[in-house]
Short mmCIF file of N, CA and C in Angstrom, two decimals:
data_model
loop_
_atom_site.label_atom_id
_atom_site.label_comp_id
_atom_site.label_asym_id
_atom_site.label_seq_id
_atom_site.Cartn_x
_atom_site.Cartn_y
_atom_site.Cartn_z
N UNK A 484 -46.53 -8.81 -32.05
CA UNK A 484 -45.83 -10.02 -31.73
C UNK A 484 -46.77 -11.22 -31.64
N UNK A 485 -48.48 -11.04 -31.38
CA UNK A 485 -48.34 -12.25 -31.12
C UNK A 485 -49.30 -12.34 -32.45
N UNK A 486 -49.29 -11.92 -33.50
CA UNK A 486 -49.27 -12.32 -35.23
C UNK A 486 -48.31 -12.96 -35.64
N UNK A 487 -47.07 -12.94 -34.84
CA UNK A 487 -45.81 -13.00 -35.89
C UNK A 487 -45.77 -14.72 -36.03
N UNK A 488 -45.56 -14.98 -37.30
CA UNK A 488 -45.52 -16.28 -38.10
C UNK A 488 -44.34 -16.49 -38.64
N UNK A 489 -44.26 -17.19 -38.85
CA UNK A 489 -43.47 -17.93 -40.22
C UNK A 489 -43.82 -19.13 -40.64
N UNK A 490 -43.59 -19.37 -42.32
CA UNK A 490 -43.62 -20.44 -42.80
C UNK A 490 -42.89 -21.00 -42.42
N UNK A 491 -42.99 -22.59 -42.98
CA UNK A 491 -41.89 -23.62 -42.74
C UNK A 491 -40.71 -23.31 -43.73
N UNK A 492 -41.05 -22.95 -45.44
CA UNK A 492 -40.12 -22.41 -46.37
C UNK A 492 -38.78 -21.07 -45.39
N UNK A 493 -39.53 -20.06 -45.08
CA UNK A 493 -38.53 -19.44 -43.97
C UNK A 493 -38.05 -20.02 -42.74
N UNK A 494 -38.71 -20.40 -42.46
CA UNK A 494 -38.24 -21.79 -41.51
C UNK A 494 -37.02 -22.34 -41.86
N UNK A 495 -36.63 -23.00 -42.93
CA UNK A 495 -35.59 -23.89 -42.97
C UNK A 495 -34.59 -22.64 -43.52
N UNK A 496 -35.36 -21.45 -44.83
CA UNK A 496 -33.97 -20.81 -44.82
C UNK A 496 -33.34 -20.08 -43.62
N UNK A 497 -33.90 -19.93 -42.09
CA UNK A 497 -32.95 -19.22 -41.43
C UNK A 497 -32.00 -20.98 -40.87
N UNK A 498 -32.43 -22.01 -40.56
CA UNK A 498 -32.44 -23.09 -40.23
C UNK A 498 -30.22 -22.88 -41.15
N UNK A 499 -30.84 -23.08 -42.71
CA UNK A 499 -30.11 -23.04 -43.58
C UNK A 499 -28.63 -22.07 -43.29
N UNK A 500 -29.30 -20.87 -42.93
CA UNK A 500 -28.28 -20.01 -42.80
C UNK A 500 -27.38 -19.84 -41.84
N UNK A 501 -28.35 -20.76 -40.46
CA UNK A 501 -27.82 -20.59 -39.37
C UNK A 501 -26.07 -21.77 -39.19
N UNK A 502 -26.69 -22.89 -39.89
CA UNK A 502 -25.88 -23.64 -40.08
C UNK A 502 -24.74 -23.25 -41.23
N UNK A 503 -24.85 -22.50 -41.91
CA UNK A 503 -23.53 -22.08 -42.65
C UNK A 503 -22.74 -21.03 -41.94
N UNK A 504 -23.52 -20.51 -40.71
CA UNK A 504 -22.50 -19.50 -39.81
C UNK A 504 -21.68 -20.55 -38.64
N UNK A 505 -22.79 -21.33 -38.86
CA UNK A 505 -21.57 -22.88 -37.37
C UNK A 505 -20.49 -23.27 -38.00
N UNK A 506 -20.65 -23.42 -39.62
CA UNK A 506 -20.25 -24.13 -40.37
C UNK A 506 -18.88 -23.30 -40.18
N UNK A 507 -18.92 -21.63 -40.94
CA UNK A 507 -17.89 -21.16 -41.17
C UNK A 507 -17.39 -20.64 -39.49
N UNK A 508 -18.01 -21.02 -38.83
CA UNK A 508 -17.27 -20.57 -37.19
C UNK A 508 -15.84 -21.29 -37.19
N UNK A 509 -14.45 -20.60 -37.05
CA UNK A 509 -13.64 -21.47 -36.51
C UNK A 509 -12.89 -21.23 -34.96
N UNK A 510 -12.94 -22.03 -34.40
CA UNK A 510 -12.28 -21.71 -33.35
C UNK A 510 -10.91 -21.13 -33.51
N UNK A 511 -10.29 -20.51 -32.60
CA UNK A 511 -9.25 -19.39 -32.68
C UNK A 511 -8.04 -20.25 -31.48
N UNK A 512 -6.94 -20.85 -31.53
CA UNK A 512 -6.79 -21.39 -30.67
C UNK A 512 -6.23 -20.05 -29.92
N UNK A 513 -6.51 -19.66 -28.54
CA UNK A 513 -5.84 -18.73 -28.00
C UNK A 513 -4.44 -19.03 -26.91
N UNK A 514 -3.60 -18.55 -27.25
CA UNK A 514 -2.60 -18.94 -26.00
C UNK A 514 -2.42 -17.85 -24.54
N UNK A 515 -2.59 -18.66 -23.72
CA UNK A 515 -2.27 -17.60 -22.37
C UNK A 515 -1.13 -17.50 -22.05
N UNK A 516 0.05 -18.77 -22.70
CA UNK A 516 1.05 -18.54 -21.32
C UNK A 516 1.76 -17.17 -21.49
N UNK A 517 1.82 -16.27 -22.65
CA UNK A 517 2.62 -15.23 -22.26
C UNK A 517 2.13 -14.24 -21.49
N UNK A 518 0.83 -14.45 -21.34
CA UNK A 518 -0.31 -13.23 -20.45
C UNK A 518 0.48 -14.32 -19.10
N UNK A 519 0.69 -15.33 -18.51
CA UNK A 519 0.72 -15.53 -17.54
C UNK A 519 2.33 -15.39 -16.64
N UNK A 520 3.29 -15.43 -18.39
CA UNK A 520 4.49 -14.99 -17.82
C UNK A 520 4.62 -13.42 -17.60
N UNK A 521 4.28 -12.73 -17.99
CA UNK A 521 3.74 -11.39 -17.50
C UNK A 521 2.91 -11.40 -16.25
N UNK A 522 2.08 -12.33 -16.26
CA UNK A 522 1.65 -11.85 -14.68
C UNK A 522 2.79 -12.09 -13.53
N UNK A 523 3.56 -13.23 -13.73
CA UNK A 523 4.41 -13.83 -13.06
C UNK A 523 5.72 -12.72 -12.38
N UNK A 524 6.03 -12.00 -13.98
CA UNK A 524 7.03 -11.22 -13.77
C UNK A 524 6.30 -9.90 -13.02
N UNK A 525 5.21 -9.78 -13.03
CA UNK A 525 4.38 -8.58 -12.64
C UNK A 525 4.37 -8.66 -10.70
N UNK A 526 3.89 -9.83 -10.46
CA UNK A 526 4.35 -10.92 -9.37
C UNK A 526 5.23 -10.04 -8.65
N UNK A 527 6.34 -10.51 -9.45
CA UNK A 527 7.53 -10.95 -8.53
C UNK A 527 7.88 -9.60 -8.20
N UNK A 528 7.70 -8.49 -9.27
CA UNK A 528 8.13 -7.22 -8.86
C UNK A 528 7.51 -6.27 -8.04
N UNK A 529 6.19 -6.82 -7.82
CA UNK A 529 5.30 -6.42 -6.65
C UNK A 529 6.13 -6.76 -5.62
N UNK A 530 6.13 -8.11 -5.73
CA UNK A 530 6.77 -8.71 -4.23
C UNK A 530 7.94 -7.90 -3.89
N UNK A 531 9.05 -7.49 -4.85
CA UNK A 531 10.15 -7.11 -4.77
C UNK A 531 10.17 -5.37 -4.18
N UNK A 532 9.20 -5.08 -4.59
CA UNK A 532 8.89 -3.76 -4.43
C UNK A 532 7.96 -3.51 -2.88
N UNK A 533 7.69 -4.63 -2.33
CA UNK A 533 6.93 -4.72 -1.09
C UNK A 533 7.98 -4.99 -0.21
N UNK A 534 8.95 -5.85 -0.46
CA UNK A 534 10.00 -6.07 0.61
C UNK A 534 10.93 -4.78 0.71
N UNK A 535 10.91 -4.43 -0.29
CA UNK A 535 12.23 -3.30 -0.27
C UNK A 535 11.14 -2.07 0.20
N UNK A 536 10.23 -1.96 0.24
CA UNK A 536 8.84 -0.45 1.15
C UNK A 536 9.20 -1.29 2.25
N UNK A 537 9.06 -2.57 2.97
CA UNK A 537 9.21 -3.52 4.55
C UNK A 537 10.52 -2.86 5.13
N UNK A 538 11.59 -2.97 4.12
CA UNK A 538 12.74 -2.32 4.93
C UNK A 538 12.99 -1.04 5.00
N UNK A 539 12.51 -0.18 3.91
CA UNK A 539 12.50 1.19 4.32
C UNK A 539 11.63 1.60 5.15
N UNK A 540 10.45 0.94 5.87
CA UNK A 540 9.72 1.21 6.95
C UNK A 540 10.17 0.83 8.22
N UNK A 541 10.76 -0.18 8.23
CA UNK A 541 11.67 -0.55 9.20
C UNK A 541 12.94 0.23 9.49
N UNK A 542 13.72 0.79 8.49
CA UNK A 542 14.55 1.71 8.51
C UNK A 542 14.31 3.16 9.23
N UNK A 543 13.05 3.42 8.54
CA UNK A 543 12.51 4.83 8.84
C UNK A 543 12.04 4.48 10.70
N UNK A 544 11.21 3.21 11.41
CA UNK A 544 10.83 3.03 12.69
C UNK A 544 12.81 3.13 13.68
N UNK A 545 13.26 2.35 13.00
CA UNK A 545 14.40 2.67 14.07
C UNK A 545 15.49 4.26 13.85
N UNK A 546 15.30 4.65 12.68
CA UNK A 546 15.87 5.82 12.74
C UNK A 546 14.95 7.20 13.95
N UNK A 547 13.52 6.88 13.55
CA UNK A 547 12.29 7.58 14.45
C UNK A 547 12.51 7.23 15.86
N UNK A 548 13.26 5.51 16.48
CA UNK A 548 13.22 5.64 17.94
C UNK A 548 14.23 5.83 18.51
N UNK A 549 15.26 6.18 17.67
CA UNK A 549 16.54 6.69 18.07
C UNK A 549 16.62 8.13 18.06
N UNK A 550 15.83 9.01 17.59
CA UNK A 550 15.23 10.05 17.42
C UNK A 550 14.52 10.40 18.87
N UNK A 551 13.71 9.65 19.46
CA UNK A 551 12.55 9.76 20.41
C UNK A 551 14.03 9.57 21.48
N UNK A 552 14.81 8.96 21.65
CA UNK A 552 15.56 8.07 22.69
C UNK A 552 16.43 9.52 22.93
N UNK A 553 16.76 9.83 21.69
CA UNK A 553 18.10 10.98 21.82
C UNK A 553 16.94 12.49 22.12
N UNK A 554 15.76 12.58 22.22
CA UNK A 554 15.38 13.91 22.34
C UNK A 554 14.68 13.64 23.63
N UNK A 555 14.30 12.30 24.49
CA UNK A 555 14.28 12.05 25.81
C UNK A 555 15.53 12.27 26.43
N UNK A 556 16.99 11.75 25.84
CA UNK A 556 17.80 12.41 26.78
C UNK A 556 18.14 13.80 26.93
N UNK A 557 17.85 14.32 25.90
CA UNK A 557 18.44 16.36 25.85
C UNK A 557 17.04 16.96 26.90
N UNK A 558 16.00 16.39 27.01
CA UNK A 558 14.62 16.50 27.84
C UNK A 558 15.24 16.77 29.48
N UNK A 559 16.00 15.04 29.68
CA UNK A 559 16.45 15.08 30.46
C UNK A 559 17.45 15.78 31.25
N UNK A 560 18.32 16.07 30.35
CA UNK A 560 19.29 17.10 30.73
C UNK A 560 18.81 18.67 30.79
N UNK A 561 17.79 18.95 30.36
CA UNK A 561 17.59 20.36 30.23
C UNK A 561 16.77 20.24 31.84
N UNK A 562 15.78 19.29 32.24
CA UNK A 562 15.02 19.59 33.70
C UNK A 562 16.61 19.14 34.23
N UNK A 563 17.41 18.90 34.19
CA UNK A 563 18.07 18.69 35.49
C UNK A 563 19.16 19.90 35.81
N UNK A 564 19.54 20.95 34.54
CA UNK A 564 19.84 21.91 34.57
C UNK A 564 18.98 23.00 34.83
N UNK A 565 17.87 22.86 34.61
CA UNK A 565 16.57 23.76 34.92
C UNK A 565 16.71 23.29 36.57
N UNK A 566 16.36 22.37 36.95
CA UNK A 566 16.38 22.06 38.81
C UNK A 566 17.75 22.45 39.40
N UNK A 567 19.14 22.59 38.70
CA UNK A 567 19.97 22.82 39.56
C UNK A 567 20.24 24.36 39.34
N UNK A 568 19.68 24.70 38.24
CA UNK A 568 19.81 26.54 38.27
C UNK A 568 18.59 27.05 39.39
N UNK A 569 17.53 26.26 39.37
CA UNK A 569 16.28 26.88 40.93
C UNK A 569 17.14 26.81 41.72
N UNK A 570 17.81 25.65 42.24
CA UNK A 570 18.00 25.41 43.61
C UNK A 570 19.18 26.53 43.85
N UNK A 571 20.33 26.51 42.86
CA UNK A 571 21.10 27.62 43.34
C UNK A 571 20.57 28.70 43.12
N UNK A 572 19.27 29.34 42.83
CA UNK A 572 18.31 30.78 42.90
C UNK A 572 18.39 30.46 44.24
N UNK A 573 17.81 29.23 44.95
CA UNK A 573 17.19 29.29 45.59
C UNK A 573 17.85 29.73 47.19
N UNK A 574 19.47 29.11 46.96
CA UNK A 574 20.00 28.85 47.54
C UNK A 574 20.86 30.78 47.99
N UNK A 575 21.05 30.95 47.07
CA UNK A 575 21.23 32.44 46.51
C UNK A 575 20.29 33.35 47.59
N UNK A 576 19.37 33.06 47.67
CA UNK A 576 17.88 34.17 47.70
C UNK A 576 18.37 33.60 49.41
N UNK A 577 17.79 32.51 49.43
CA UNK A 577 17.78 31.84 51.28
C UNK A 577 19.02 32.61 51.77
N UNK A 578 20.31 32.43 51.37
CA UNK A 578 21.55 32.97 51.93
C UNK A 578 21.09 34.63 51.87
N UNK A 579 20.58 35.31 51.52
CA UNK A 579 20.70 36.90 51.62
C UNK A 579 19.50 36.86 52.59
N UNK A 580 18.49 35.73 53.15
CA UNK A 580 17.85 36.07 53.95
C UNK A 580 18.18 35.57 55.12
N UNK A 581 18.56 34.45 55.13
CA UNK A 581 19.28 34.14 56.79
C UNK A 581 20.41 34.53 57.25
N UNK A 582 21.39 35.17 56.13
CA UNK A 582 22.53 35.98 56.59
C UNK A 582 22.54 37.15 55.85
N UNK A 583 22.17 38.33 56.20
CA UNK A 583 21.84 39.71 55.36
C UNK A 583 23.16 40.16 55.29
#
């Protein structure tokens, strides 16, 4: 590399050549808007598809605390049938001992 030369004669022919590739360059006009109406529609169906997952999550939270609400009350009812079946054991057992 550090031999490498050139004449001025090669000189102008890359000079020469370079300018017939600018020459034949043409610009391409490109259009975006249909890439952008596609993004648009791409958009909207995200969005559409995010609100409608918002309400089935919302759907699914109140179906889940009506769930929690209704298996706190069967909770409830089972200790209070569980406490009134002790007490009449209890009541049961006491009566055969204070009156045999």
């Amino acid at each position: 590399m550090a031999n490498a030369s050139i004449t001025i004669n090669q000189f102008n022919d890359v000079l020469k050549r370079l300018e017939k590739l600018e020459q034949g360059h043409k610009e391409v006009p490109v259009t975006i808007e249909k890439d952008i109406e596609e993004l648009k529609e791409g958009y909207h169906k995200i969005d559409k598809e995010q609100a409608t997952f918002g309400e089935k999550l919302d759907s699914f939270r109140r179906e889940f605390r009506t769930e929690i609400k209704s298996l706190e009350k069967r909770f409830t009812m089972m200790w209070g049938l569980q406490v009134a079946t002790f007490l009449a054991i209890l009541v049961l057992i006491l009566k055969d001992i204070i009156f045999p």
